[in-house]
CSV table of N, CA and C in Angstrom, one decimal:
chain,number,residue,atom,x,y,z
A,1046,MET,N,0.8,-1.1,0.1
A,1046,MET,CA,-0.1,-0.1,-0.1
A,1046,MET,C,1.0,1.2,0.1
A,1047,ASN,N,0.5,2.2,-0.6
A,1047,ASN,CA,1.0,3.6,-0.6
A,1047,ASN,C,0.6,4.7,0.4
A,1048,TYR,N,1.2,5.5,0.5
A,1048,TYR,CA,0.8,6.5,1.6
A,1048,TYR,C,-0.6,7.0,1.2
A,1049,LEU,N,-1.0,7.2,0.2
A,1049,LEU,CA,-2.4,7.9,-0.2
A,1049,LEU,C,-3.4,6.8,0.3
A,1050,GLN,N,-3.3,5.6,0.0
A,1050,GLN,CA,-4.2,4.4,0.3
A,1050,GLN,C,-4.3,4.4,1.9
A,1051,ILE,N,-3.1,4.4,2.6
A,1051,ILE,CA,-3.1,4.4,4.1
A,1051,ILE,C,-3.9,5.5,4.5
A,1052,SER,N,-3.5,6.6,4.0
A,1052,SER,CA,-4.1,7.9,4.6
A,1052,SER,C,-5.6,7.9,4.3
A,1053,ALA,N,-6.2,7.3,3.2
A,1053,ALA,CA,-7.7,7.2,3.0
A,1053,ALA,C,-8.4,6.1,3.8
A,1054,LEU,N,-7.8,5.1,4.2
A,1054,LEU,CA,-8.0,4.1,5.0
A,1054,LEU,C,-8.2,4.7,6.6
A,1055,GLU,N,-7.3,5.7,7.1
A,1055,GLU,CA,-7.2,6.2,8.3
A,1055,GLU,C,-8.3,7.1,8.3
A,1056,ARG,N,-8.7,7.8,7.4
A,1056,ARG,CA,-9.8,8.9,7.3
A,1056,ARG,C,-11.2,7.8,7.5
A,1057,LEU,N,-11.3,7.0,6.9
A,1057,LEU,CA,-12.5,5.9,6.9
A,1057,LEU,C,-12.7,5.4,8.3
A,1058,ILE,N,-11.5,5.0,8.8
A,1058,ILE,CA,-11.6,4.4,10.4
A,1058,ILE,C,-12.1,5.7,11.4
A,1059,GLN,N,-11.5,6.7,11.1
A,1059,GLN,CA,-12.1,8.0,11.9
A,1059,GLN,C,-13.4,8.5,11.6
A,1060,ASN,N,-13.8,8.3,10.4
A,1060,ASN,CA,-15.2,8.8,9.8
A,1060,ASN,C,-16.2,7.7,9.6
A,1061,ARG,N,-16.9,7.2,10.6
A,1061,ARG,CA,-17.7,6.0,10.4
A,1061,ARG,C,-18.9,6.4,9.6
A,1062,ALA,N,-19.4,7.7,9.6
A,1062,ALA,CA,-20.6,8.0,8.6
A,1062,ALA,C,-20.2,7.8,7.3
A,1063,GLU,N,-19.0,8.4,6.8
A,1063,GLU,CA,-18.4,8.4,5.5
A,1063,GLU,C,-18.4,6.9,5.0
A,1064,LEU,N,-17.7,6.0,6.1
A,1064,LEU,CA,-17.7,4.7,5.8
A,1064,LEU,C,-19.1,4.0,5.4
A,1065,ALA,N,-20.1,4.2,6.3
A,1065,ALA,CA,-21.5,3.8,6.0
A,1065,ALA,C,-21.9,4.3,4.6
A,1066,ARG,N,-21.8,5.5,4.3
A,1066,ARG,CA,-22.0,6.1,2.9
A,1066,ARG,C,-21.5,5.2,1.9
A,1067,LEU,N,-20.3,5.1,1.9
A,1067,LEU,CA,-19.6,4.5,0.7
A,1067,LEU,C,-19.9,2.8,0.7
A,1068,GLN,N,-20.3,2.1,2.0
A,1068,GLN,CA,-20.9,0.9,2.0
A,1068,GLN,C,-21.9,0.7,1.3
A,1069,GLN,N,-22.8,1.6,1.4
A,1069,GLN,CA,-24.2,1.7,1.0
A,1069,GLN,C,-24.1,1.9,-0.3
A,1070,ASN,N,-23.3,2.9,-1.1
A,1070,ASN,CA,-23.4,3.3,-2.3
A,1070,ASN,C,-22.6,2.1,-3.1
A,1071,ALA,N,-21.6,1.5,-2.5
A,1071,ALA,CA,-21.2,0.1,-3.2
A,1071,ALA,C,-22.2,-1.1,-3.2
A,1072,TYR,N,-23.0,-1.3,-2.2
A,1072,TYR,CA,-24.1,-2.1,-2.3
A,1072,TYR,C,-25.0,-1.8,-3.4
A,1073,GLN,N,-25.6,-0.7,-3.5
A,1073,GLN,CA,-26.4,-0.2,-4.6
A,1073,GLN,C,-25.9,-0.5,-5.9
A,1074,THR,N,-24.7,-0.2,-6.2
A,1074,THR,CA,-23.9,-0.3,-7.5
A,1074,THR,C,-23.9,-1.9,-7.7
A,1075,ALA,N,-23.3,-2.7,-6.9
A,1075,ALA,CA,-23.4,-4.2,-6.8
A,1075,ALA,C,-24.8,-4.7,-7.4
A,1076,GLN,N,-25.9,-4.1,-6.7
A,1076,GLN,CA,-27.1,-4.6,-7.3
A,1076,GLN,C,-27.4,-4.5,-8.6
A,1077,SER,N,-26.9,-3.4,-9.2
A,1077,SER,CA,-27.1,-3.4,-10.7
A,1077,SER,C,-26.3,-4.2,-11.6
A,1078,TYR,N,-25.6,-5.0,-10.7
A,1078,TYR,CA,-24.8,-6.1,-11.5
A,1078,TYR,C,-25.2,-7.6,-11.3
A,1079,SER,N,-26.4,-7.7,-10.7
A,1079,SER,CA,-27.1,-9.0,-10.4
A,1079,SER,C,-27.7,-9.7,-11.6
A,1080,TRP,N,-27.6,-11.0,-11.4
A,1080,TRP,CA,-27.9,-11.8,-12.9
A,1080,TRP,C,-29.3,-11.4,-13.3
A,1081,SER,N,-30.2,-11.1,-12.2
A,1081,SER,CA,-31.6,-10.9,-12.3
A,1081,SER,C,-31.8,-9.5,-13.2
A,1082,THR,N,-31.0,-8.5,-12.6
A,1082,THR,CA,-31.0,-7.0,-13.4
A,1082,THR,C,-30.5,-7.3,-14.7
A,1083,ILE,N,-29.4,-8.0,-15.0
A,1083,ILE,CA,-28.7,-8.1,-16.1
A,1083,ILE,C,-29.6,-8.7,-17.2
A,1084,ALA,N,-30.2,-9.7,-16.7
A,1084,ALA,CA,-31.1,-10.7,-17.4
A,1084,ALA,C,-32.3,-9.7,-17.9
A,1085,GLN,N,-32.9,-9.0,-17.1
A,1085,GLN,CA,-33.9,-8.0,-17.3
A,1085,GLN,C,-33.6,-7.0,-18.5
A,1086,GLN,N,-32.3,-6.5,-18.3
A,1086,GLN,CA,-31.9,-5.5,-19.4
A,1086,GLN,C,-31.6,-6.1,-20.6
A,1087,ARG,N,-31.1,-7.3,-20.8
A,1087,ARG,CA,-30.9,-7.9,-21.8
A,1087,ARG,C,-32.2,-8.2,-22.5
A,1088,LEU,N,-33.2,-8.6,-21.6
A,1088,LEU,CA,-34.5,-9.0,-22.4
A,1088,LEU,C,-35.1,-7.7,-22.9
A,1089,ALA,N,-35.1,-6.6,-22.2
A,1089,ALA,CA,-35.5,-5.5,-22.8
A,1089,ALA,C,-34.9,-5.0,-24.0
A,1090,ALA,N,-33.7,-5.3,-24.0
A,1090,ALA,CA,-32.8,-4.9,-25.4
A,1090,ALA,C,-33.4,-5.8,-26.5
A,1091,TYR,N,-33.5,-7.1,-26.4
A,1091,TYR,CA,-34.1,-7.9,-27.3
A,1091,TYR,C,-35.3,-7.4,-27.8
A,1092,GLU,N,-36.3,-7.2,-27.0
A,1092,GLU,CA,-37.7,-7.0,-27.1
A,1092,GLU,C,-37.6,-5.6,-28.0
A,1093,ALA,N,-36.8,-4.7,-27.5
A,1093,ALA,CA,-36.8,-3.2,-28.3
A,1093,ALA,C,-36.3,-3.5,-29.7
A,1094,ALA,N,-35.3,-4.5,-29.9
A,1094,ALA,CA,-34.8,-4.8,-31.2
A,1094,ALA,C,-35.9,-5.6,-32.0
A,1095,ILE,N,-36.6,-6.4,-31.7
A,1095,ILE,CA,-37.6,-7.1,-32.3
A,1095,ILE,C,-38.8,-6.2,-32.6
A,1096,ASN,N,-39.1,-5.2,-31.6
A,1096,ASN,CA,-40.2,-4.4,-32.1
A,1096,ASN,C,-39.6,-3.5,-33.1
A,1097,LYS,N,-38.4,-2.9,-33.1
A,1097,LYS,CA,-38.0,-2.1,-34.2
A,1097,LYS,C,-37.9,-2.7,-35.3
A,1098,ARG,N,-37.6,-4.0,-35.5
A,1098,ARG,CA,-37.6,-4.9,-36.7
A,1098,ARG,C,-39.1,-5.0,-37.4
A,1099,ASP,N,-39.9,-5.3,-36.4
A,1099,ASP,CA,-41.2,-5.6,-37.0
A,1099,ASP,C,-41.9,-4.2,-37.4
A,1100,SER,N,-41.7,-3.2,-36.9
A,1100,SER,CA,-42.2,-1.8,-37.2
A,1100,SER,C,-41.8,-1.3,-38.5
A,1101,GLN,N,-40.6,-2.0,-39.2
A,1101,GLN,CA,-40.0,-1.5,-40.3
A,1101,GLN,C,-40.8,-2.1,-41.4
């Protein structure tokens, strides 16, 4: 680890509110990569492509 990484970790240890905020943001970001979410996005893209093809 370099000095900047150590410094950032020290700040998070001292600032629990910031740590909690970062944890929540990381969790929400990870949810957008779930298999269910990705499958829904892929299905929507396929349906849009089919609808576009059918309307031509």
